[in-house]
Amino acid sequence: MKQFLTFVRKEFYHVFRDRKTLLILFGLPVAQILLFGFALTNEIRNARIAVFDEARDEASAAIISKIRAGKNFEVDRILSSYRQIEASFREGKVKLVVVFPRNFREDLLHRNKAQVQVLADASDPNTASTLTGYINSILLDYQQSLSPAAAMPYRIVTQTRMLYNPELKGATNFVPGVMALVLMLVCVLMTSVSIVREKENGTMEILLVSPINPFLVIISKAIPYFLLSLVNLAVILVLSVSLLDMPLNGSLLLLLAESSLFIITALALGLLISNTTASQQSAMLIALMGMLIPTMMLTGFMFPLENMPLPLQLISNIVPSKWYYIIVKSIMIKGLGFSAIWKETLVLLGMTAFLLLVSLKKFRIRLQ
Amino acid sequence: MQEIVIKTEQLTKRFGDFTAVDGISFSVGAGEIFGFLGANGAGKTTAMRMLCGLSAPSSGAATIAGFDIYTGTEGIKRNIGYMSQKFSLYEDLTVLENIRLFGGIYGLRDRQIKDKSEELIGSLGMGREAKKLVGSLPLGWKQKLAFSVAILHTPRIVFLDEPTGGVDPVTRRQFWDLIYAAAASGITIFVTTHYMDEAEYCGRVSMMVDGVIKALDTPSQLKQQFAAGSMDEVFFELARNSKRKADQA
């Protein structure tokens, strides 16, 4: 036991004396959260648009003021001729133009049918369709406020409610993904590099010649990174709840327990990599290429898994972060309990057991 | 009769078709300085790794400090010290922290570690460097410190794998003073080296060629046997018949 504590202390010295490691450990999560939370969001704010109002009546004015009031649009200019529409698109500043034809209000009130033309710059198709969606909902809103008691005999009223994320915030999608990404990266990268470093420096031989149990060497390496990952997790959670308005609807305890499990999975993966590589560079390369890319691509937070070809969907099942991502979303956003995520937990447990078994077995083989 | 601490019989290590160590038999007595010489690739590192319990032999028998090499590896580990040709203390730990770590690994009590640290730092004259990172020390000091740490737990035998590689002659001489002091206190020294002048410092020397021990005696007897003026010539006489390329093992 005393051997073990001496060893854990040594590992902490290693971590805290290596400034670069520390920077990665604590800088990376903060940078990622801020980057993903603020820069990479799929909601659009303050898009510049132009309005060509031929009607100049109460109705068009009301709609324009509604558009101005929202946070999605900023009316950049009021146009006075059709020609100007194309000119303003060419300039590139304006993403969308709304055209109210003459007699807009008349048509609306007396013929019960009025037209609004929406022109969007579809050189970026996603932005274009998101923006037209925003405009449509503003128009619909206005229409309903106009005739609360439906005049038409037959009408289908769609009542759409965005469950769990009524404001359609991007952060709710990204934060669980970033949690998976950061924990994966920190744990896998750090453990694999730290073990391989001992091999490179020749200190691993000294340890193997000494009476210390090799398993203790490995476990004591994992402990500092486990604790630091918990600190990281806390930082991520505090940042995302306070800065990004991420909800935490479920049990915090359950979230911590599941995260600990995921951290152990990642540590086991790091051990495996370190046992199969001989240099720090190759360990780092495998950890980065082998973890970062599958985690980004196949976890589901950047690209929906449902849209992928079947082979990729199948491969995504062996990516641990996919399961952790589902778990975090279920707990934080949907507020579900353990009964809803026991399957995913079981998968992670199975992966962890498998990885630990393989890497310890490999480590058992004496150095050749 | 001197106590025997290392005894091997037909100890062999094969890697596939390649026999790195081919049936070596020798014994080393307590307190002896035993030089284990051979060209690069002769198989001495492999042999040494077997003796330390780092690598399992393919066949043959050996006892180290009274423990069987197959069944007593834990006992062997407690009774040997090891210092490899690569420098092997932690560079990002201070001198004191390294001593405390290795003391802890070998199960020394806090009190013992404290006493030993003071004694060791005093005898090496490192009082001012005790709290400096090992990485900032000159190579010669690191080597001396590594040796002192390797015998911190007063092992029966200490294995030194080319301990003086890359060190200047003066520091090498000081290093050998440490080795003599350790041997005088009853620790058996098992050392590999490339420097033939160092071979002269050893009590007995074995010469390994192509996985086999070709000669084993005191330096003066060896010189007589091969009618050579120095260990250099003895080595050359033996090694030139080697069939192995130097980089084979």
PDB file of N, CA, C and O in Angstrom, chain B residues 76-144:
ATOM      1  N   ILE B  76      14.215 -12.824  -6.343  1.00  0.00           N
ATOM      2  CA  ILE B  76      15.350 -12.223  -7.059  1.00  0.00           C
ATOM      3  C   ILE B  76      15.199 -10.701  -7.082  1.00  0.00           C
ATOM      4  O   ILE B  76      16.122  -9.967  -6.730  1.00  0.00           O
ATOM      5  N   LYS B  77      13.979 -10.253  -7.436  1.00  0.00           N
ATOM      6  CA  LYS B  77      13.755  -8.815  -7.569  1.00  0.00           C
ATOM      7  C   LYS B  77      14.056  -8.059  -6.276  1.00  0.00           C
ATOM      8  O   LYS B  77      14.542  -6.940  -6.309  1.00  0.00           O
ATOM      9  N   ARG B  78      13.740  -8.696  -5.144  1.00  0.00           N
ATOM     10  CA  ARG B  78      13.985  -8.008  -3.869  1.00  0.00           C
ATOM     11  C   ARG B  78      15.470  -7.936  -3.547  1.00  0.00           C
ATOM     12  O   ARG B  78      15.887  -7.100  -2.767  1.00  0.00           O
ATOM     13  N   ASN B  79      16.268  -8.837  -4.130  1.00  0.00           N
ATOM     14  CA  ASN B  79      17.672  -8.939  -3.728  1.00  0.00           C
ATOM     15  C   ASN B  79      18.676  -8.424  -4.753  1.00  0.00           C
ATOM     16  O   ASN B  79      19.864  -8.607  -4.579  1.00  0.00           O
ATOM     17  N   ILE B  80      18.165  -7.826  -5.819  1.00  0.00           N
ATOM     18  CA  ILE B  80      19.105  -7.268  -6.789  1.00  0.00           C
ATOM     19  C   ILE B  80      18.835  -5.784  -7.006  1.00  0.00           C
ATOM     20  O   ILE B  80      17.748  -5.282  -6.702  1.00  0.00           O
ATOM     21  N   GLY B  81      19.863  -5.111  -7.482  1.00  0.00           N
ATOM     22  CA  GLY B  81      19.699  -3.742  -7.937  1.00  0.00           C
ATOM     23  C   GLY B  81      20.040  -3.743  -9.416  1.00  0.00           C
ATOM     24  O   GLY B  81      20.691  -4.668  -9.909  1.00  0.00           O
ATOM     25  N   TYR B  82      19.578  -2.729 -10.160  1.00  0.00           N
ATOM     26  CA  TYR B  82      19.783  -2.740 -11.605  1.00  0.00           C
ATOM     27  C   TYR B  82      19.963  -1.315 -12.089  1.00  0.00           C
ATOM     28  O   TYR B  82      19.237  -0.409 -11.674  1.00  0.00           O
ATOM     29  N   MET B  83      20.934  -1.156 -12.931  1.00  0.00           N
ATOM     30  CA  MET B  83      21.114   0.159 -13.546  1.00  0.00           C
ATOM     31  C   MET B  83      21.432  -0.100 -15.010  1.00  0.00           C
ATOM     32  O   MET B  83      22.331  -0.877 -15.329  1.00  0.00           O
ATOM     33  N   SER B  84      20.675   0.499 -15.901  1.00  0.00           N
ATOM     34  CA  SER B  84      20.845   0.140 -17.308  1.00  0.00           C
ATOM     35  C   SER B  84      21.663   1.196 -18.036  1.00  0.00           C
ATOM     36  O   SER B  84      21.995   2.236 -17.484  1.00  0.00           O
ATOM     37  N   GLN B  85      21.988   0.892 -19.272  1.00  0.00           N
ATOM     38  CA  GLN B  85      22.871   1.781 -20.002  1.00  0.00           C
ATOM     39  C   GLN B  85      22.199   3.109 -20.316  1.00  0.00           C
ATOM     40  O   GLN B  85      22.841   4.123 -20.409  1.00  0.00           O
ATOM     41  N   LYS B  86      20.882   3.050 -20.462  1.00  0.00           N
ATOM     42  CA  LYS B  86      20.174   4.324 -20.556  1.00  0.00           C
ATOM     43  C   LYS B  86      20.076   4.877 -19.140  1.00  0.00           C
ATOM     44  O   LYS B  86      19.907   4.124 -18.198  1.00  0.00           O
ATOM     45  N   PHE B  87      20.159   6.145 -18.994  1.00  0.00           N
ATOM     46  CA  PHE B  87      20.035   6.720 -17.667  1.00  0.00           C
ATOM     47  C   PHE B  87      18.630   6.452 -17.138  1.00  0.00           C
ATOM     48  O   PHE B  87      17.656   6.560 -17.854  1.00  0.00           O
ATOM     49  N   SER B  88      18.543   6.065 -15.873  1.00  0.00           N
ATOM     50  CA  SER B  88      17.240   5.547 -15.474  1.00  0.00           C
ATOM     51  C   SER B  88      16.699   6.077 -14.153  1.00  0.00           C
ATOM     52  O   SER B  88      16.046   5.364 -13.421  1.00  0.00           O
ATOM     53  N   LEU B  89      16.950   7.329 -13.870  1.00  0.00           N
ATOM     54  CA  LEU B  89      16.188   7.969 -12.796  1.00  0.00           C
ATOM     55  C   LEU B  89      15.160   8.884 -13.463  1.00  0.00           C
ATOM     56  O   LEU B  89      15.218   9.120 -14.657  1.00  0.00           O
ATOM     57  N   TYR B  90      14.237   9.406 -12.668  1.00  0.00           N
ATOM     58  CA  TYR B  90      13.236  10.294 -13.249  1.00  0.00           C
ATOM     59  C   TYR B  90      13.779  11.718 -13.306  1.00  0.00           C
ATOM     60  O   TYR B  90      14.092  12.314 -12.287  1.00  0.00           O
ATOM     61  N   GLU B  91      13.883  12.237 -14.528  1.00  0.00           N
ATOM     62  CA  GLU B  91      14.501  13.538 -14.723  1.00  0.00           C
ATOM     63  C   GLU B  91      13.650  14.679 -14.186  1.00  0.00           C
ATOM     64  O   GLU B  91      14.165  15.732 -13.851  1.00  0.00           O
ATOM     65  N   ASP B  92      12.343  14.459 -14.121  1.00  0.00           N
ATOM     66  CA  ASP B  92      11.488  15.546 -13.647  1.00  0.00           C
ATOM     67  C   ASP B  92      11.188  15.437 -12.152  1.00  0.00           C
ATOM     68  O   ASP B  92      10.282  16.090 -11.650  1.00  0.00           O
ATOM     69  N   LEU B  93      11.952  14.587 -11.478  1.00  0.00           N
ATOM     70  CA  LEU B  93      11.863  14.537 -10.023  1.00  0.00           C
ATOM     71  C   LEU B  93      13.188  15.045  -9.457  1.00  0.00           C
ATOM     72  O   LEU B  93      14.216  14.933 -10.099  1.00  0.00           O
ATOM     73  N   THR B  94      13.157  15.591  -8.237  1.00  0.00           N
ATOM     74  CA  THR B  94      14.408  16.064  -7.650  1.00  0.00           C
ATOM     75  C   THR B  94      15.208  14.868  -7.147  1.00  0.00           C
ATOM     76  O   THR B  94      14.713  13.745  -7.102  1.00  0.00           O
ATOM     77  N   VAL B  95      16.463  15.139  -6.780  1.00  0.00           N
ATOM     78  CA  VAL B  95      17.339  14.089  -6.262  1.00  0.00           C
ATOM     79  C   VAL B  95      16.665  13.389  -5.078  1.00  0.00           C
ATOM     80  O   VAL B  95      16.560  12.153  -5.045  1.00  0.00           O
ATOM     81  N   LEU B  96      16.180  14.194  -4.139  1.00  0.00           N
ATOM     82  CA  LEU B  96      15.552  13.615  -2.944  1.00  0.00           C
ATOM     83  C   LEU B  96      14.308  12.807  -3.290  1.00  0.00           C
ATOM     84  O   LEU B  96      14.078  11.727  -2.735  1.00  0.00           O
ATOM     85  N   GLU B  97      13.513  13.335  -4.203  1.00  0.00           N
ATOM     86  CA  GLU B  97      12.281  12.630  -4.577  1.00  0.00           C
ATOM     87  C   GLU B  97      12.573  11.291  -5.225  1.00  0.00           C
ATOM     88  O   GLU B  97      11.879  10.304  -4.987  1.00  0.00           O
ATOM     89  N   ASN B  98      13.640  11.261  -6.046  1.00  0.00           N
ATOM     90  CA  ASN B  98      14.037   9.991  -6.652  1.00  0.00           C
ATOM     91  C   ASN B  98      14.442   8.981  -5.583  1.00  0.00           C
ATOM     92  O   ASN B  98      14.033   7.829  -5.631  1.00  0.00           O
ATOM     93  N   ILE B  99      15.241   9.438  -4.640  1.00  0.00           N
ATOM     94  CA  ILE B  99      15.688   8.534  -3.573  1.00  0.00           C
ATOM     95  C   ILE B  99      14.470   8.019  -2.795  1.00  0.00           C
ATOM     96  O   ILE B  99      14.342   6.821  -2.536  1.00  0.00           O
ATOM     97  N   ARG B 100      13.555   8.928  -2.484  1.00  0.00           N
ATOM     98  CA  ARG B 100      12.370   8.542  -1.711  1.00  0.00           C
ATOM     99  C   ARG B 100      11.512   7.544  -2.501  1.00  0.00           C
ATOM    100  O   ARG B 100      11.019   6.561  -1.961  1.00  0.00           O
ATOM    101  N   LEU B 101      11.383   7.803  -3.812  1.00  0.00           N
ATOM    102  CA  LEU B 101      10.571   6.912  -4.645  1.00  0.00           C
ATOM    103  C   LEU B 101      11.143   5.500  -4.660  1.00  0.00           C
ATOM    104  O   LEU B 101      10.438   4.522  -4.394  1.00  0.00           O
ATOM    105  N   PHE B 102      12.452   5.398  -4.951  1.00  0.00           N
ATOM    106  CA  PHE B 102      13.016   4.052  -5.068  1.00  0.00           C
ATOM    107  C   PHE B 102      13.110   3.372  -3.711  1.00  0.00           C
ATOM    108  O   PHE B 102      12.946   2.156  -3.609  1.00  0.00           O
ATOM    109  N   GLY B 103      13.342   4.175  -2.672  1.00  0.00           N
ATOM    110  CA  GLY B 103      13.284   3.605  -1.327  1.00  0.00           C
ATOM    111  C   GLY B 103      11.909   3.022  -1.065  1.00  0.00           C
ATOM    112  O   GLY B 103      11.766   1.917  -0.530  1.00  0.00           O
ATOM    113  N   GLY B 104      10.897   3.765  -1.464  1.00  0.00           N
ATOM    114  CA  GLY B 104       9.513   3.315  -1.259  1.00  0.00           C
ATOM    115  C   GLY B 104       9.207   2.062  -2.057  1.00  0.00           C
ATOM    116  O   GLY B 104       8.550   1.141  -1.571  1.00  0.00           O
ATOM    117  N   ILE B 105       9.697   2.017  -3.293  1.00  0.00           N
ATOM    118  CA  ILE B 105       9.443   0.851  -4.142  1.00  0.00           C
ATOM    119  C   ILE B 105      10.046  -0.407  -3.516  1.00  0.00           C
ATOM    120  O   ILE B 105       9.450  -1.479  -3.549  1.00  0.00           O
ATOM    121  N   TYR B 106      11.245  -0.245  -2.902  1.00  0.00           N
ATOM    122  CA  TYR B 106      11.878  -1.418  -2.296  1.00  0.00           C
ATOM    123  C   TYR B 106      11.438  -1.623  -0.854  1.00  0.00           C
ATOM    124  O   TYR B 106      12.032  -2.408  -0.124  1.00  0.00           O
ATOM    125  N   GLY B 107      10.399  -0.910  -0.457  1.00  0.00           N
ATOM    126  CA  GLY B 107       9.784  -1.176   0.841  1.00  0.00           C
ATOM    127  C   GLY B 107      10.597  -0.706   2.035  1.00  0.00           C
ATOM    128  O   GLY B 107      10.429  -1.222   3.142  1.00  0.00           O
ATOM    129  N   LEU B 108      11.491   0.279   1.839  1.00  0.00           N
ATOM    130  CA  LEU B 108      12.204   0.831   2.993  1.00  0.00           C
ATOM    131  C   LEU B 108      11.246   1.677   3.819  1.00  0.00           C
ATOM    132  O   LEU B 108      10.320   2.276   3.291  1.00  0.00           O
ATOM    133  N   ARG B 109      11.521   1.715   5.137  1.00  0.00           N
ATOM    134  CA  ARG B 109      10.670   2.550   5.989  1.00  0.00           C
ATOM    135  C   ARG B 109      11.094   4.015   5.897  1.00  0.00           C
ATOM    136  O   ARG B 109      12.235   4.311   5.537  1.00  0.00           O
ATOM    137  N   ASP B 110      10.169   4.931   6.202  1.00  0.00           N
ATOM    138  CA  ASP B 110      10.431   6.366   6.072  1.00  0.00           C
ATOM    139  C   ASP B 110      11.726   6.776   6.770  1.00  0.00           C
ATOM    140  O   ASP B 110      12.520   7.541   6.242  1.00  0.00           O
ATOM    141  N   ARG B 111      11.896   6.241   7.985  1.00  0.00           N
ATOM    142  CA  ARG B 111      13.074   6.553   8.790  1.00  0.00           C
ATOM    143  C   ARG B 111      14.353   6.148   8.032  1.00  0.00           C
ATOM    144  O   ARG B 111      15.291   6.933   7.913  1.00  0.00           O
ATOM    145  N   GLN B 112      14.317   4.905   7.517  1.00  0.00           N
ATOM    146  CA  GLN B 112      15.473   4.388   6.767  1.00  0.00           C
ATOM    147  C   GLN B 112      15.757   5.272   5.557  1.00  0.00           C
ATOM    148  O   GLN B 112      16.901   5.608   5.270  1.00  0.00           O
ATOM    149  N   ILE B 113      14.681   5.616   4.841  1.00  0.00           N
ATOM    150  CA  ILE B 113      14.847   6.424   3.633  1.00  0.00           C
ATOM    151  C   ILE B 113      15.502   7.751   3.981  1.00  0.00           C
ATOM    152  O   ILE B 113      16.424   8.206   3.297  1.00  0.00           O
ATOM    153  N   LYS B 114      15.046   8.349   5.080  1.00  0.00           N
ATOM    154  CA  LYS B 114      15.575   9.655   5.471  1.00  0.00           C
ATOM    155  C   LYS B 114      17.072   9.545   5.790  1.00  0.00           C
ATOM    156  O   LYS B 114      17.881  10.328   5.289  1.00  0.00           O
ATOM    157  N   ASP B 115      17.422   8.538   6.601  1.00  0.00           N
ATOM    158  CA  ASP B 115      18.832   8.341   6.962  1.00  0.00           C
ATOM    159  C   ASP B 115      19.682   8.094   5.728  1.00  0.00           C
ATOM    160  O   ASP B 115      20.747   8.690   5.545  1.00  0.00           O
ATOM    161  N   LYS B 116      19.188   7.197   4.870  1.00  0.00           N
ATOM    162  CA  LYS B 116      19.952   6.831   3.672  1.00  0.00           C
ATOM    163  C   LYS B 116      20.138   8.037   2.763  1.00  0.00           C
ATOM    164  O   LYS B 116      21.209   8.209   2.174  1.00  0.00           O
ATOM    165  N   SER B 117      19.069   8.838   2.612  1.00  0.00           N
ATOM    166  CA  SER B 117      19.159  10.011   1.736  1.00  0.00           C
ATOM    167  C   SER B 117      20.277  10.924   2.213  1.00  0.00           C
ATOM    168  O   SER B 117      21.111  11.376   1.421  1.00  0.00           O
ATOM    169  N   GLU B 118      20.273  11.182   3.524  1.00  0.00           N
ATOM    170  CA  GLU B 118      21.282  12.104   4.069  1.00  0.00           C
ATOM    171  C   GLU B 118      22.680  11.551   3.847  1.00  0.00           C
ATOM    172  O   GLU B 118      23.580  12.260   3.382  1.00  0.00           O
ATOM    173  N   GLU B 119      22.831  10.250   4.128  1.00  0.00           N
ATOM    174  CA  GLU B 119      24.123   9.602   4.001  1.00  0.00           C
ATOM    175  C   GLU B 119      24.623   9.671   2.555  1.00  0.00           C
ATOM    176  O   GLU B 119      25.749  10.062   2.275  1.00  0.00           O
ATOM    177  N   LEU B 120      23.684   9.343   1.652  1.00  0.00           N
ATOM    178  CA  LEU B 120      24.032   9.271   0.233  1.00  0.00           C
ATOM    179  C   LEU B 120      24.389  10.644  -0.321  1.00  0.00           C
ATOM    180  O   LEU B 120      25.398  10.808  -1.013  1.00  0.00           O
ATOM    181  N   ILE B 121      23.569  11.639   0.019  1.00  0.00           N
ATOM    182  CA  ILE B 121      23.818  12.982  -0.489  1.00  0.00           C
ATOM    183  C   ILE B 121      25.126  13.516   0.086  1.00  0.00           C
ATOM    184  O   ILE B 121      25.908  14.167  -0.611  1.00  0.00           O
ATOM    185  N   GLY B 122      25.386  13.171   1.345  1.00  0.00           N
ATOM    186  CA  GLY B 122      26.647  13.571   1.967  1.00  0.00           C
ATOM    187  C   GLY B 122      27.841  12.957   1.261  1.00  0.00           C
ATOM    188  O   GLY B 122      28.787  13.658   0.885  1.00  0.00           O
ATOM    189  N   SER B 123      27.774  11.647   1.002  1.00  0.00           N
ATOM    190  CA  SER B 123      28.936  10.978   0.426  1.00  0.00           C
ATOM    191  C   SER B 123      29.157  11.369  -1.033  1.00  0.00           C
ATOM    192  O   SER B 123      30.269  11.336  -1.534  1.00  0.00           O
ATOM    193  N   LEU B 124      28.100  11.730  -1.732  1.00  0.00           N
ATOM    194  CA  LEU B 124      28.265  12.158  -3.125  1.00  0.00           C
ATOM    195  C   LEU B 124      28.564  13.648  -3.222  1.00  0.00           C
ATOM    196  O   LEU B 124      28.818  14.163  -4.304  1.00  0.00           O
ATOM    197  N   GLY B 125      28.491  14.343  -2.080  1.00  0.00           N
ATOM    198  CA  GLY B 125      28.718  15.785  -2.094  1.00  0.00           C
ATOM    199  C   GLY B 125      27.669  16.541  -2.886  1.00  0.00           C
ATOM    200  O   GLY B 125      27.960  17.465  -3.636  1.00  0.00           O
ATOM    201  N   MET B 126      26.424  16.112  -2.747  1.00  0.00           N
ATOM    202  CA  MET B 126      25.352  16.739  -3.535  1.00  0.00           C
ATOM    203  C   MET B 126      24.441  17.600  -2.677  1.00  0.00           C
ATOM    204  O   MET B 126      23.296  17.857  -3.048  1.00  0.00           O
ATOM    205  N   GLY B 127      24.959  18.042  -1.530  1.00  0.00           N
ATOM    206  CA  GLY B 127      24.127  18.796  -0.589  1.00  0.00           C
ATOM    207  C   GLY B 127      23.332  19.917  -1.240  1.00  0.00           C
ATOM    208  O   GLY B 127      22.159  20.108  -0.961  1.00  0.00           O
ATOM    209  N   ARG B 128      24.004  20.625  -2.160  1.00  0.00           N
ATOM    210  CA  ARG B 128      23.316  21.783  -2.738  1.00  0.00           C
ATOM    211  C   ARG B 128      22.351  21.393  -3.856  1.00  0.00           C
ATOM    212  O   ARG B 128      21.488  22.169  -4.242  1.00  0.00           O
ATOM    213  N   GLU B 129      22.529  20.174  -4.372  1.00  0.00           N
ATOM    214  CA  GLU B 129      21.699  19.759  -5.511  1.00  0.00           C
ATOM    215  C   GLU B 129      20.495  18.919  -5.075  1.00  0.00           C
ATOM    216  O   GLU B 129      19.684  18.530  -5.911  1.00  0.00           O
ATOM    217  N   ALA B 130      20.400  18.632  -3.776  1.00  0.00           N
ATOM    218  CA  ALA B 130      19.393  17.684  -3.301  1.00  0.00           C
ATOM    219  C   ALA B 130      17.993  18.032  -3.773  1.00  0.00           C
ATOM    220  O   ALA B 130      17.180  17.153  -4.042  1.00  0.00           O
ATOM    221  N   LYS B 131      17.707  19.315  -3.859  1.00  0.00           N
ATOM    222  CA  LYS B 131      16.339  19.702  -4.216  1.00  0.00           C
ATOM    223  C   LYS B 131      16.223  20.156  -5.663  1.00  0.00           C
ATOM    224  O   LYS B 131      15.216  20.731  -6.073  1.00  0.00           O
ATOM    225  N   LYS B 132      17.285  19.884  -6.440  1.00  0.00           N
ATOM    226  CA  LYS B 132      17.215  20.222  -7.862  1.00  0.00           C
ATOM    227  C   LYS B 132      16.656  19.040  -8.642  1.00  0.00           C
ATOM    228  O   LYS B 132      16.799  17.882  -8.230  1.00  0.00           O
ATOM    229  N   LEU B 133      16.081  19.332  -9.796  1.00  0.00           N
ATOM    230  CA  LEU B 133      15.597  18.256 -10.658  1.00  0.00           C
ATOM    231  C   LEU B 133      16.794  17.484 -11.205  1.00  0.00           C
ATOM    232  O   LEU B 133      17.814  18.075 -11.559  1.00  0.00           O
ATOM    233  N   VAL B 134      16.655  16.166 -11.259  1.00  0.00           N
ATOM    234  CA  VAL B 134      17.746  15.328 -11.738  1.00  0.00           C
ATOM    235  C   VAL B 134      18.122  15.704 -13.176  1.00  0.00           C
ATOM    236  O   VAL B 134      19.289  15.678 -13.552  1.00  0.00           O
ATOM    237  N   GLY B 135      17.131  16.110 -13.945  1.00  0.00           N
ATOM    238  CA  GLY B 135      17.381  16.471 -15.337  1.00  0.00           C
ATOM    239  C   GLY B 135      18.378  17.602 -15.500  1.00  0.00           C
ATOM    240  O   GLY B 135      18.996  17.748 -16.553  1.00  0.00           O
ATOM    241  N   SER B 136      18.554  18.416 -14.439  1.00  0.00           N
ATOM    242  CA  SER B 136      19.452  19.570 -14.565  1.00  0.00           C
ATOM    243  C   SER B 136      20.882  19.224 -14.158  1.00  0.00           C
ATOM    244  O   SER B 136      21.761  20.064 -14.236  1.00  0.00           O
ATOM    245  N   LEU B 137      21.133  18.000 -13.717  1.00  0.00           N
ATOM    246  CA  LEU B 137      22.479  17.622 -13.277  1.00  0.00           C
ATOM    247  C   LEU B 137      23.322  17.179 -14.471  1.00  0.00           C
ATOM    248  O   LEU B 137      22.792  16.696 -15.465  1.00  0.00           O
ATOM    249  N   PRO B 138      24.667  17.319 -14.366  1.00  0.00           N
ATOM    250  CA  PRO B 138      25.532  16.784 -15.423  1.00  0.00           C
ATOM    251  C   PRO B 138      25.488  15.256 -15.444  1.00  0.00           C
ATOM    252  O   PRO B 138      25.196  14.624 -14.418  1.00  0.00           O
ATOM    253  N   LEU B 139      25.759  14.688 -16.624  1.00  0.00           N
ATOM    254  CA  LEU B 139      25.596  13.244 -16.824  1.00  0.00           C
ATOM    255  C   LEU B 139      26.359  12.404 -15.794  1.00  0.00           C
ATOM    256  O   LEU B 139      25.836  11.442 -15.238  1.00  0.00           O
ATOM    257  N   GLY B 140      27.612  12.821 -15.529  1.00  0.00           N
ATOM    258  CA  GLY B 140      28.436  12.060 -14.593  1.00  0.00           C
ATOM    259  C   GLY B 140      27.770  11.945 -13.217  1.00  0.00           C
ATOM    260  O   GLY B 140      27.776  10.878 -12.604  1.00  0.00           O
ATOM    261  N   TRP B 141      27.185  13.034 -12.765  1.00  0.00           N
ATOM    262  CA  TRP B 141      26.519  13.037 -11.462  1.00  0.00           C
ATOM    263  C   TRP B 141      25.285  12.155 -11.484  1.00  0.00           C
ATOM    264  O   TRP B 141      24.980  11.442 -10.524  1.00  0.00           O
ATOM    265  N   LYS B 142      24.582  12.233 -12.607  1.00  0.00           N
ATOM    266  CA  LYS B 142      23.379  11.402 -12.727  1.00  0.00           C
ATOM    267  C   LYS B 142      23.751   9.937 -12.600  1.00  0.00           C
ATOM    268  O   LYS B 142      23.071   9.173 -11.912  1.00  0.00           O
ATOM    269  N   GLN B 143      24.844   9.548 -13.296  1.00  0.00           N
ATOM    270  CA  GLN B 143      25.248   8.138 -13.275  1.00  0.00           C
ATOM    271  C   GLN B 143      25.604   7.706 -11.864  1.00  0.00           C
ATOM    272  O   GLN B 143      25.229   6.629 -11.413  1.00  0.00           O
ATOM    273  N   LYS B 144      26.351   8.547 -11.163  1.00  0.00           N
ATOM    274  CA  LYS B 144      26.747   8.196  -9.800  1.00  0.00           C
ATOM    275  C   LYS B 144      25.506   8.087  -8.917  1.00  0.00           C
ATOM    276  O   LYS B 144      25.386   7.181  -8.092  1.00  0.00           O
TER     277      LYS B 144
END
